[in-house]
Coordinates of C-alpha atoms in Angstrom, one line a residue:
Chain V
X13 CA 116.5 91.1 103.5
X14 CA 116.4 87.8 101.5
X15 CA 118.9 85.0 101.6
X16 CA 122.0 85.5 99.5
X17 CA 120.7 83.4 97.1
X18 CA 117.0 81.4 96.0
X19 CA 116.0 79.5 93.1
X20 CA 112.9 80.4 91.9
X21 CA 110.5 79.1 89.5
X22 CA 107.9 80.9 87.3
X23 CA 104.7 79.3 86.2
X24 CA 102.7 80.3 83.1
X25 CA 99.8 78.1 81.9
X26 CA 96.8 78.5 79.5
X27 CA 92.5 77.9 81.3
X28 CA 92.2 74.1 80.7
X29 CA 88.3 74.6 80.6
X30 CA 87.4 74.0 84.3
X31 CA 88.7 75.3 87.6
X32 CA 89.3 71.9 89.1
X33 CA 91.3 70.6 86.0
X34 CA 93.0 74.0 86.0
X35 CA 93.9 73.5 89.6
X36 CA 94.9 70.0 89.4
X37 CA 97.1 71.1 86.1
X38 CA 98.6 74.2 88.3
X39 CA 99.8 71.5 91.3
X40 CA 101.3 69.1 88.7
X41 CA 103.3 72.1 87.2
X42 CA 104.2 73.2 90.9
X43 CA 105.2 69.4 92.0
X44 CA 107.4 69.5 88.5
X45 CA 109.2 72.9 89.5
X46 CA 110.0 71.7 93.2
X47 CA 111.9 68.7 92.0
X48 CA 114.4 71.1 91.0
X49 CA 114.9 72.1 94.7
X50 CA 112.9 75.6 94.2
X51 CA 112.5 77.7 97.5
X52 CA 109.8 80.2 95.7
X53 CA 106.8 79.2 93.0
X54 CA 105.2 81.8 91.5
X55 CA 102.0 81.8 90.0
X56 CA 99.9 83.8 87.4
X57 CA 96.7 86.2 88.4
X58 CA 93.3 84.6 89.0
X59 CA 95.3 81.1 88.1
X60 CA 92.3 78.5 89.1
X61 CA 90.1 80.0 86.7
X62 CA 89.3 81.4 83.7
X63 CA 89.8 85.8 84.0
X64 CA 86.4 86.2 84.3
X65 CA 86.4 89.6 84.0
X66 CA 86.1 90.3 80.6
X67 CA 82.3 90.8 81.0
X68 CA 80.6 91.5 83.7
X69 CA 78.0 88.8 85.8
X70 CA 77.4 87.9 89.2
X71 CA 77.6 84.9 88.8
X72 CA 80.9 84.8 89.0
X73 CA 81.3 85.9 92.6
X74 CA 80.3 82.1 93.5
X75 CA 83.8 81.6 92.6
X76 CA 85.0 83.8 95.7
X77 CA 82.9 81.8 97.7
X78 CA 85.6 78.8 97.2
X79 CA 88.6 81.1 98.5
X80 CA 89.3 79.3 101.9
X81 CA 88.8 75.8 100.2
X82 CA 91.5 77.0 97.8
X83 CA 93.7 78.2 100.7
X84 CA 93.7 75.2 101.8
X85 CA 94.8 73.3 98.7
X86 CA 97.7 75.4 98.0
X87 CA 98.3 75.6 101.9
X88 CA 99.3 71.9 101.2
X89 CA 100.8 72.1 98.1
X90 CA 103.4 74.1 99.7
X91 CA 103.9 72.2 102.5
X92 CA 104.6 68.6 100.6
X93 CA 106.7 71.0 98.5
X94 CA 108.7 72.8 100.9
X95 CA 108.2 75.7 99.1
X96 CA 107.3 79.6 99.5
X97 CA 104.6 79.5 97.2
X98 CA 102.7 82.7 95.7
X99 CA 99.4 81.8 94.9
X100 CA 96.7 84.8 93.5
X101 CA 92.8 83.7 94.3
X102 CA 89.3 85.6 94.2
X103 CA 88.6 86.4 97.7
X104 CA 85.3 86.7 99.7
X105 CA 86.2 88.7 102.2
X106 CA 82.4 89.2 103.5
X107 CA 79.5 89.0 102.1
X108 CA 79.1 90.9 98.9
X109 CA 82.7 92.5 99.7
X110 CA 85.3 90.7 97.1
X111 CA 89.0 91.8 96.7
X112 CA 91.9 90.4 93.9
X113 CA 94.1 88.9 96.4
X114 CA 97.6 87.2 96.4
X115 CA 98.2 84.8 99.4
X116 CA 101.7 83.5 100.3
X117 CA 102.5 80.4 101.5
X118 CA 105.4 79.4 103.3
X119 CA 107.1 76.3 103.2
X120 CA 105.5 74.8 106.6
X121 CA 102.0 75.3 104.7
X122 CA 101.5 78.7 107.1
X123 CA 100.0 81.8 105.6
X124 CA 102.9 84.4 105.1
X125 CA 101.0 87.0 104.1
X126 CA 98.1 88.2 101.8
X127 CA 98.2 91.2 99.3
X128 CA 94.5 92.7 98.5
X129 CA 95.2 94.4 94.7
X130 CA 95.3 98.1 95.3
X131 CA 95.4 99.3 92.2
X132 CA 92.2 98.1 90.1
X133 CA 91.8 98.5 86.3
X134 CA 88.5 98.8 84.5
X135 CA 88.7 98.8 80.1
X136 CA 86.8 96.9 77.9
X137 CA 87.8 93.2 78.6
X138 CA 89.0 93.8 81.7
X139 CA 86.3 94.3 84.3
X140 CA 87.5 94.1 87.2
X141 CA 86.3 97.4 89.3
X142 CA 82.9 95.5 88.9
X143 CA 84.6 92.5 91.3
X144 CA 86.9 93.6 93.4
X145 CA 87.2 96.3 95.5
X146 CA 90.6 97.9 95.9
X147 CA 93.2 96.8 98.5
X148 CA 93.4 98.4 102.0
X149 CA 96.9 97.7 103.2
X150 CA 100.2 99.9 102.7
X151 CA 102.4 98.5 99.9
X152 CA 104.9 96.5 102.5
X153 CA 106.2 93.1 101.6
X154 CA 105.2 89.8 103.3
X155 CA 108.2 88.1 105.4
X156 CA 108.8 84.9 104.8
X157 CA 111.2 82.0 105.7
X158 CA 113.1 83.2 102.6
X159 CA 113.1 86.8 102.9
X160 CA 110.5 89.6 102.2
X161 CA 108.9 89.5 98.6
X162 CA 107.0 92.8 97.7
X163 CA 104.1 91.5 96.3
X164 CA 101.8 93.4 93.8
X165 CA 99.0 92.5 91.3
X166 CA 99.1 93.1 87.7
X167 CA 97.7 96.6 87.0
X168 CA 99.6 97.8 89.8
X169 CA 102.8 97.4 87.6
X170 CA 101.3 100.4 86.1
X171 CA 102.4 102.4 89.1
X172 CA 106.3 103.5 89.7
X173 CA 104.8 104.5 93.2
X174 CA 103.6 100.9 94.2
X175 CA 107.3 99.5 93.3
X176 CA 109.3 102.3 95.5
X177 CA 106.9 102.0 98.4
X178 CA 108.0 98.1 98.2
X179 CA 111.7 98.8 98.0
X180 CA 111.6 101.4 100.8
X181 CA 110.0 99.1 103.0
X182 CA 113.0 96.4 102.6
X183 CA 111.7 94.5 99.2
X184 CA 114.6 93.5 97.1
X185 CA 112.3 91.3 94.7
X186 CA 108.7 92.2 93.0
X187 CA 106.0 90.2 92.1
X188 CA 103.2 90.3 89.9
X189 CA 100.7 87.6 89.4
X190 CA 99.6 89.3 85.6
X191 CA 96.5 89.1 83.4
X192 CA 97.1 90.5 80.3
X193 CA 96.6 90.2 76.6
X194 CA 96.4 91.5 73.4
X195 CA 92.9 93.1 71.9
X196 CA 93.0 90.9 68.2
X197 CA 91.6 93.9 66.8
X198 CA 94.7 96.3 67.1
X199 CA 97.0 96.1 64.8
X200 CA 100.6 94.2 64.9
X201 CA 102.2 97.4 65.7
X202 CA 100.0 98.2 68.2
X203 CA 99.9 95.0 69.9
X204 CA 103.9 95.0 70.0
X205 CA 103.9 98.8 71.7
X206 CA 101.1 97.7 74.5
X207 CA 103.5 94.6 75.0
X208 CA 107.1 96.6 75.1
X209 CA 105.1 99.3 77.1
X210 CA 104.5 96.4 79.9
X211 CA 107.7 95.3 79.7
X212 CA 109.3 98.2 79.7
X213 CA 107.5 99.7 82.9
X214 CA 108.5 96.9 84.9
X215 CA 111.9 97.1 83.9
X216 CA 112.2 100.7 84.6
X217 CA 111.1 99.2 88.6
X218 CA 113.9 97.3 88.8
X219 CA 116.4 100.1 87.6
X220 CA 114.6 102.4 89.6
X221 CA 114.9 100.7 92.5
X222 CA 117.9 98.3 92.4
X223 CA 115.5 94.9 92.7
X224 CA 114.5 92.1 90.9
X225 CA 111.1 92.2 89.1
X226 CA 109.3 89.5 88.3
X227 CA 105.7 88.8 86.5
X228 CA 104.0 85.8 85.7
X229 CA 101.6 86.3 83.2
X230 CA 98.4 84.1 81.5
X231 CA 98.9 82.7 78.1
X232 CA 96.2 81.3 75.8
X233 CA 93.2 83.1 73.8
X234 CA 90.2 82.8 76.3
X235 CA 86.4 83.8 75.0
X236 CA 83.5 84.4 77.0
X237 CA 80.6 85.6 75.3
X238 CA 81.6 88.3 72.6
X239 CA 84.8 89.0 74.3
X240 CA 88.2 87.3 73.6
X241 CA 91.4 88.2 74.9
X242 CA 94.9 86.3 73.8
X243 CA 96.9 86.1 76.7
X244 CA 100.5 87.2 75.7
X245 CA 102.8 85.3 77.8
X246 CA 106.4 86.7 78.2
X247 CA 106.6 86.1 81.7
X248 CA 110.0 87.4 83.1
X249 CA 112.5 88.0 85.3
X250 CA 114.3 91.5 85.0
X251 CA 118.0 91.9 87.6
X252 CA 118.3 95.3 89.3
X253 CA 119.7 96.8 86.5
X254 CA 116.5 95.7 84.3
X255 CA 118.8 93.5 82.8
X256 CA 116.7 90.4 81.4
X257 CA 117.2 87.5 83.5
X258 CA 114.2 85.0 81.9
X259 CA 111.7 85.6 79.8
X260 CA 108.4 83.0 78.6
X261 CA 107.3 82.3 75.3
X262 CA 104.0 84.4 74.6
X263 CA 101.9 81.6 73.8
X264 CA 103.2 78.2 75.7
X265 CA 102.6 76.8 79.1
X266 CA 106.3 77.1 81.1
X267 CA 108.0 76.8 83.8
X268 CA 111.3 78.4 84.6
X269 CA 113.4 78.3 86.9
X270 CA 116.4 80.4 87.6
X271 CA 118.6 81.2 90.5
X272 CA 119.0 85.1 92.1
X273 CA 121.9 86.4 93.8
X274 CA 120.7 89.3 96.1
X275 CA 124.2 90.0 96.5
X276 CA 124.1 91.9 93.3
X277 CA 122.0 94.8 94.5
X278 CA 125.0 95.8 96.5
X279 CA 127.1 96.4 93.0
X280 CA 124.3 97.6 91.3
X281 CA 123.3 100.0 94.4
X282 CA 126.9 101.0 95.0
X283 CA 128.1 101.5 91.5
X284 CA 124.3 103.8 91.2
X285 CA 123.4 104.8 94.7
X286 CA 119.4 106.5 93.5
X287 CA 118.6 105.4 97.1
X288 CA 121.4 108.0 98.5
X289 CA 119.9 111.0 96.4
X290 CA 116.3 111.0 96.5
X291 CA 114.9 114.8 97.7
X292 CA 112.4 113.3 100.1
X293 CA 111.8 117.0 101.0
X294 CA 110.1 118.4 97.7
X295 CA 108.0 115.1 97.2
X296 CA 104.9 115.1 98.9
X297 CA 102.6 116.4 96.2
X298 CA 103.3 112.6 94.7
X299 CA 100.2 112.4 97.3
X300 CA 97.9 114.4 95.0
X301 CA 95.3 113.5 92.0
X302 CA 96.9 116.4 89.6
X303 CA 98.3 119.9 90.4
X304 CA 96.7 121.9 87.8
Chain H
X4 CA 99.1 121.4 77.9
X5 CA 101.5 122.2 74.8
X6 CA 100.7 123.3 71.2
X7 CA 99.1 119.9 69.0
X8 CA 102.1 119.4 67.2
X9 CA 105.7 120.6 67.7
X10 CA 108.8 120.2 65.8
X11 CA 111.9 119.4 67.9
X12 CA 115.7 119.5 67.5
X13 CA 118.5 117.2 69.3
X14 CA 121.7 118.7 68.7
X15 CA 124.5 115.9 70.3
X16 CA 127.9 117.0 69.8
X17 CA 131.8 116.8 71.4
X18 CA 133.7 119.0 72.9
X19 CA 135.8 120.9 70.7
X20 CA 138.5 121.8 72.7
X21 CA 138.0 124.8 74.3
X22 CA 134.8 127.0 75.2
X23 CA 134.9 129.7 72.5
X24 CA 134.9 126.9 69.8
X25 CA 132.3 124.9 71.5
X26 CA 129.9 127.7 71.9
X27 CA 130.2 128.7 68.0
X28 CA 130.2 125.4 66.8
X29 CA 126.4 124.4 69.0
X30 CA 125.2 127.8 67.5
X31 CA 126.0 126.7 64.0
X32 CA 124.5 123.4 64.8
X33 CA 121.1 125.5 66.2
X34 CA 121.3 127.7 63.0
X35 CA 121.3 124.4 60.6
X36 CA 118.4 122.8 62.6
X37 CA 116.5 125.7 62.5
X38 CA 116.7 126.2 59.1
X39 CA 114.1 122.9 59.1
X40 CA 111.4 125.6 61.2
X41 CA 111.6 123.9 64.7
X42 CA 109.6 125.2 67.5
X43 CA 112.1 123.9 69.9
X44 CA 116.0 123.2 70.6
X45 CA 117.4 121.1 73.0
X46 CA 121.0 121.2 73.9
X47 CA 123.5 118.8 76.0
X48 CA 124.4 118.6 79.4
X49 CA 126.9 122.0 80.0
X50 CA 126.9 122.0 77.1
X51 CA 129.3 125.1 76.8
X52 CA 132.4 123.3 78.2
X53 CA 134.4 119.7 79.1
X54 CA 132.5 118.2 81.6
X55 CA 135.0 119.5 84.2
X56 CA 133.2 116.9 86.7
X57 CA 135.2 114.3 86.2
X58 CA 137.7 115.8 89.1
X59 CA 137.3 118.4 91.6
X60 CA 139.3 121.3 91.1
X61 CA 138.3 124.8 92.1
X62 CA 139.8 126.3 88.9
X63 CA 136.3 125.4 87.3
X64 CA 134.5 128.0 89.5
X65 CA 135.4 130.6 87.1
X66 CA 133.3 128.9 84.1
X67 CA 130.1 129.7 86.2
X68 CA 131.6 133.4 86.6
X69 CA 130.7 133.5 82.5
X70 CA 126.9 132.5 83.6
X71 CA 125.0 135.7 82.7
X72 CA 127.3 136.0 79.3
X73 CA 126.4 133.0 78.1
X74 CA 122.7 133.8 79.3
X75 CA 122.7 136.8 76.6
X76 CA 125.0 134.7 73.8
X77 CA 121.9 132.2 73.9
X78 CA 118.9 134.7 74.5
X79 CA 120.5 136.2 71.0
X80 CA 120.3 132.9 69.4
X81 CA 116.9 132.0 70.5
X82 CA 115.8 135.3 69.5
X83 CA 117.5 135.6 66.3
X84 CA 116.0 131.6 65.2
X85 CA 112.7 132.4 66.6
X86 CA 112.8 129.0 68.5
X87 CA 112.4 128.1 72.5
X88 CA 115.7 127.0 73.3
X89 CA 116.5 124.5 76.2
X90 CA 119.9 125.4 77.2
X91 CA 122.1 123.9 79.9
X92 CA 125.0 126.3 82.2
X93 CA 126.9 126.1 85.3
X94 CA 125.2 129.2 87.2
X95 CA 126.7 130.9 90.0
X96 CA 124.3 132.0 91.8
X97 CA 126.3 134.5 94.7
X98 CA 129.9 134.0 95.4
X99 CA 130.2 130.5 96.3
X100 CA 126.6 129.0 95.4
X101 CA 126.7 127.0 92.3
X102 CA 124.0 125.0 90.3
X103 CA 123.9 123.0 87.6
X104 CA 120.9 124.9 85.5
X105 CA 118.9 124.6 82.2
X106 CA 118.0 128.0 80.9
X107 CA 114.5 128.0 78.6
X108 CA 114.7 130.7 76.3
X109 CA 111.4 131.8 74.6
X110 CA 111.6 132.4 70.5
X111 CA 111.8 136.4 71.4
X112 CA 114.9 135.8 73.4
X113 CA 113.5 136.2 76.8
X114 CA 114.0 134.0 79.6
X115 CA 110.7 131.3 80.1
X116 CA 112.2 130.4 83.1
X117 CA 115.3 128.3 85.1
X118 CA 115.7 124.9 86.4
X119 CA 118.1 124.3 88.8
X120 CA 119.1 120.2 88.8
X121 CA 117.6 118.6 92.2
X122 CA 119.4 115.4 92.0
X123 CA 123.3 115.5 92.2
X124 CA 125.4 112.3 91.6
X125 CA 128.6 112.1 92.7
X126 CA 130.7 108.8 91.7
X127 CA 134.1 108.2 90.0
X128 CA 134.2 110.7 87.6
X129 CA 131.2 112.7 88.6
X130 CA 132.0 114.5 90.7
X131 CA 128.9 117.0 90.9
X132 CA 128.7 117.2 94.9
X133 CA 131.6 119.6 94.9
X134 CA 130.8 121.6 92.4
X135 CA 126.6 121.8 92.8
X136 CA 124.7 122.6 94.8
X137 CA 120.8 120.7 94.7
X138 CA 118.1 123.2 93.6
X139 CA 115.4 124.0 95.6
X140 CA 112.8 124.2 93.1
X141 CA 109.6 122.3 93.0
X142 CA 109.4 119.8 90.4
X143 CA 107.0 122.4 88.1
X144 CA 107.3 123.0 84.4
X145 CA 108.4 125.8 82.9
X146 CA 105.7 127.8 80.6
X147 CA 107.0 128.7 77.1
X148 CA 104.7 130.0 73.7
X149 CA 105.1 126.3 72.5
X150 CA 103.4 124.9 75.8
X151 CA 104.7 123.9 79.1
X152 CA 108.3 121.8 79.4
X153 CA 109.1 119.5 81.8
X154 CA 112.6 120.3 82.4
X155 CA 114.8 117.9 84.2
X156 CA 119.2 117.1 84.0
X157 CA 120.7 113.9 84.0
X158 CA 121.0 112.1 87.3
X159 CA 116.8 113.1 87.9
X160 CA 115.9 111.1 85.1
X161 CA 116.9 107.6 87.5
X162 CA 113.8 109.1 89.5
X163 CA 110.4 108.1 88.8
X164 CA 109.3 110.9 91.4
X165 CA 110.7 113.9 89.6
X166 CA 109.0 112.9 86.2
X167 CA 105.4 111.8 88.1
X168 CA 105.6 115.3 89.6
X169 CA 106.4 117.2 86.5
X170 CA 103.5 114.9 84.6
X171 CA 101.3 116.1 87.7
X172 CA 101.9 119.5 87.4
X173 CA 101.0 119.1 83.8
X174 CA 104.1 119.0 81.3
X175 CA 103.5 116.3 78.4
X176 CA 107.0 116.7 77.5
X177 CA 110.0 115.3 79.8
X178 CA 113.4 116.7 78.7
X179 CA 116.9 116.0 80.1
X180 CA 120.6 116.9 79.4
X181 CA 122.3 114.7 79.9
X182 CA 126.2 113.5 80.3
X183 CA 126.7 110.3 80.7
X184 CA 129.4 107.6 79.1
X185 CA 131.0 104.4 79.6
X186 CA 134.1 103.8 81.6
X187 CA 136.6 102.0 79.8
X188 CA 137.5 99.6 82.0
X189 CA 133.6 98.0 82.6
X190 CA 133.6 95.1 80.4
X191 CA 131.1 95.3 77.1
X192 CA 128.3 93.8 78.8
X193 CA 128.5 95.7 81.7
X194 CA 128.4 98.7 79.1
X195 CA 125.3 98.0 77.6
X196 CA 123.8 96.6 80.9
X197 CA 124.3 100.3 81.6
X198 CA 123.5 101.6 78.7
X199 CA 120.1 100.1 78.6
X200 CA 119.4 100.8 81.9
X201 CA 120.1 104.5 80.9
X202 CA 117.5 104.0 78.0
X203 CA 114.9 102.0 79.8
X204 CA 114.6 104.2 83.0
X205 CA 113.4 106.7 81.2
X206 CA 111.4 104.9 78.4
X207 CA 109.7 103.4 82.2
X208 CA 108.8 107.5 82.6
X209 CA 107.7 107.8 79.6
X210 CA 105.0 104.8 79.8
X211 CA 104.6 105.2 83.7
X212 CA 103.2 109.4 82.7
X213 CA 101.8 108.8 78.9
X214 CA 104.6 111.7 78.4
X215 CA 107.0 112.2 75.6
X216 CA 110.6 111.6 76.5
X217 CA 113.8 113.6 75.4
X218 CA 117.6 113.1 76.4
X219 CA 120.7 114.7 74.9
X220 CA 123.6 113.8 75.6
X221 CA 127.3 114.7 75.2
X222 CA 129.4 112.5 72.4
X223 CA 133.1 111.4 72.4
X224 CA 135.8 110.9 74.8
X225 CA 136.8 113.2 77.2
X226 CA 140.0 113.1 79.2
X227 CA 141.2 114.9 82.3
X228 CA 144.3 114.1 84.3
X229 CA 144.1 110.9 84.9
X230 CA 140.1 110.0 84.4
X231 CA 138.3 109.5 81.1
X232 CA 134.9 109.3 79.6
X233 CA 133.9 108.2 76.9
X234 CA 129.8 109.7 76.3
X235 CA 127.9 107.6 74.5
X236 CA 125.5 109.8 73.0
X237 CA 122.3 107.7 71.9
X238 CA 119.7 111.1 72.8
X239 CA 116.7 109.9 72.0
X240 CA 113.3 110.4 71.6
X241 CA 110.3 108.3 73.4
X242 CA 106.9 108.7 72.8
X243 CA 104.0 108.1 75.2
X244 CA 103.8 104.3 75.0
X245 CA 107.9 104.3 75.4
X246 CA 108.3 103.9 71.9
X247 CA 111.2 104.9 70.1
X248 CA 110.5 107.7 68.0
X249 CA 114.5 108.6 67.2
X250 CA 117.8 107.2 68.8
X251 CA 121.2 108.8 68.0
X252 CA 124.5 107.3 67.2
X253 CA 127.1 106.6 69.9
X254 CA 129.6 108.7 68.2
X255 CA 128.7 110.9 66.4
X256 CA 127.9 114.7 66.0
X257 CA 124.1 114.8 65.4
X258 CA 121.0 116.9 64.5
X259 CA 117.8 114.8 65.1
X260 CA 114.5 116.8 63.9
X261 CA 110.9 115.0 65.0
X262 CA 107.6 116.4 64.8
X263 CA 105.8 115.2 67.8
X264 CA 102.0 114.9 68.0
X265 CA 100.9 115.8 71.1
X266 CA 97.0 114.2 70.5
X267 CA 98.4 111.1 71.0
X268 CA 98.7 111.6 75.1
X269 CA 95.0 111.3 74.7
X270 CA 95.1 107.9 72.8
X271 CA 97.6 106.2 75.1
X272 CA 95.7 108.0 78.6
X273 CA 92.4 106.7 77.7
X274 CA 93.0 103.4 76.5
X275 CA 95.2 103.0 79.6
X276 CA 94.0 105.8 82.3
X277 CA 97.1 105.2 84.6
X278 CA 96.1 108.5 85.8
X279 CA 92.5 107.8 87.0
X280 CA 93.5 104.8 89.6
X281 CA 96.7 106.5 91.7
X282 CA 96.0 105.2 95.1
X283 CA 96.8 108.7 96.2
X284 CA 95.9 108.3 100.3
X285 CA 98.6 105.3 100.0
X286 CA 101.6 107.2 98.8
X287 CA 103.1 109.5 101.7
X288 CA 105.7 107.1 102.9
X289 CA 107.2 108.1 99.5
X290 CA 108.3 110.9 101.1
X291 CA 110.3 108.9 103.8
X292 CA 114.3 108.2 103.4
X293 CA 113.5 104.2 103.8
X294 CA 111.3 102.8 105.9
X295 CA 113.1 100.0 107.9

């Protein structure tokens, strides 16, 4: 259960070059959200640095190496805040083992919770079974001082089995730090279908479900080497009837902030009780690659 | 895995009155979209009466008594079009055991197979707990000459479960009857709210499975005793990215003919292998009631 009601506050931003201008951007955005009395920042995938994983180089993994020094920036950032703050880092978990991971801060400066990505994509521009390994942990939201928040990492939004395992276990909001952008080489039409696809999964979560969704997603055209990917933005948040709450721009650095009444998944759940019907009994191949 | 291209038929209509007139009016409809060579028909939600649903009155039993009648009025009509024929019947299944079943009728007139709704709503108006009783099929598609057919009814499509299965055991195709309509006392935004919740659940299938998406539903107001409904049509058509391929009116009597190409699933399922990174050993809890 959350509180009745929490202001929360989205923050999408373009790579400004260099993590530690990046980071020092990212805490003047968050310092700029908490004046309006937020109790829950959200940030965007991978948000000190560039998303590295559009090619593939071990050099990069020096960048996981800096995970508990960046803990304990944001761990302070949310404490001079008061604020629940979501923050999604490159973690070294050991030596040579390196996971996408989402730490939550709570308003004391305390660790909440982490999330290890479970779900891990791998296409041209987007690397990322090269760095991290997938998650370990069950799909169960992290308590805070606020409520639980069922937090999940970008290509996970892929999954409608990620988002029901969230709101089984008590999640009435989801979270996805986000990385991703359009290929300049599709066409217009194309590029619109990928971004209406992403959209439209997410809001078929929240109907699904009865909960808020919300992404926060990169913007800006970033180029290493041969590869370049335009961020697209559109950071949202969707009600429990997929209703659109909030959405970004697709190419500006924003902030919004809006206020959510977790009152309203009783009327929504009530009027649509899904939750009431489900035949638990006849779903367990879910559990299985295929069936043919 | 279905034929490379079929050509489908949505046939949305009102109720005219009385079954005798109903039933000869949908077969002129299925004789006019035939005459266009499609493989496949879909029909409405019971298509062969009211929806009696929106009160409980045992009188209704006796439609289901006509069952097997209408079974062999349908087969004839398959048979005689040459077309697979998705059609939609209150069964009675032994004295006292109803369902709520979509017949599939193969383009000889024989019967590909049965699916017996799993998911039963019952709210104001829909009142399908006292007159259904929940299949016990598994979520499997039914095998026709054009290709297997993920057959589902109306209150599965809010699952995300029932499609994943059906995608899992193969069906690139997703098709629901459907009733469904406004009441007239939600205001216009809650209307739409619920409207597009209606289309984006399913367009969230669609995307979530790389699987084409069909509803049809029932068109124009119904009233019995004291309750009323007004269906607002819209069947539609979503391809494997969630795009809208075809959308009916709200009002209207309508035949919509698409040729679907089913190469495509391979375009959107490689680009974007959903498929390939299920985090299947994570998944069982899915087939727990809630799990707090």
């Amino acid at each position: 259960m959350l509180k009745d009601k929490i202001k929360i506050a989205l923050i999408q931003h373009s790579f400004k070059g260099d993590k530690k201008w990046t980071i020092t951007y990212t805490i003047d955005l968050i310092q700029k959200a908490c004046k309006n009395k937020v109790d829950l920042v959200v940030l965007q995938e991978l948000h000190t640095s560039e998303y590295f994983c559009q090619i593939e180089d071990v050099k990069y993994f020096k960048y996981a190496r800096e995970f508990e020094r960046e803990i304990e920036i944001f761990s302070k950032v949310a404490k001079k805040n008061k604020v629940v703050l979501v923050s999604s880092l490159f973690e070294e978990r050991t030596k040579g083992l390196y996971h996408n991971t989402a730490v939550v801060f709570d308003k004391d400066g305390s660790i909440a919770g982490k999330y290890r990505k479970m779900h891990i994509p791998d296409d041209p521009g987007f690397y990322e079974k090269f760095y991290f390994t997938p998650g370990d942990n069950e799909f169960s939201p992290i308590s805070t001082s606020i409520g639980k928040l069922g937090i999940l990492i970008c290509w996970d939004q892929w999954y409608p089995e990620s988002a029901r395992l969230m709101a089984l276990s008590g999640a009435e909001i989801l979270i996805y730090p986000t990385a991703i952008g359009f290929d300049i080489n599709d066409t217009k039409e194309e590029q619109n279908r990928q971004l209406n696809a992403w959209l439209g999964i997410q809001r078929g979560h929240a109907i699904a479900n009865g909960v808020y969704v919300v992404a926060v997603n990169r913007v800006g055209c970033e180029k290493i080497k041969d590869s370049k990917i335009n961020f697209w933005g559109n950071s949202f948040i969707f009600g429990p009837q997929g209703e659109t709450i909030a959405l970004a721009s697709s190419n500006k650095d924003e902030i919004i902030t809006k206020e959510l009444d977790f009152n309203r998944i009783y009327e929504v759940r009530n009027m649509w009780p899904f939750l009431r019907d489900r035949r638990i009994e006849f779903y367990k191949n879910i559990t299985k690659r295929f069936l043919t």
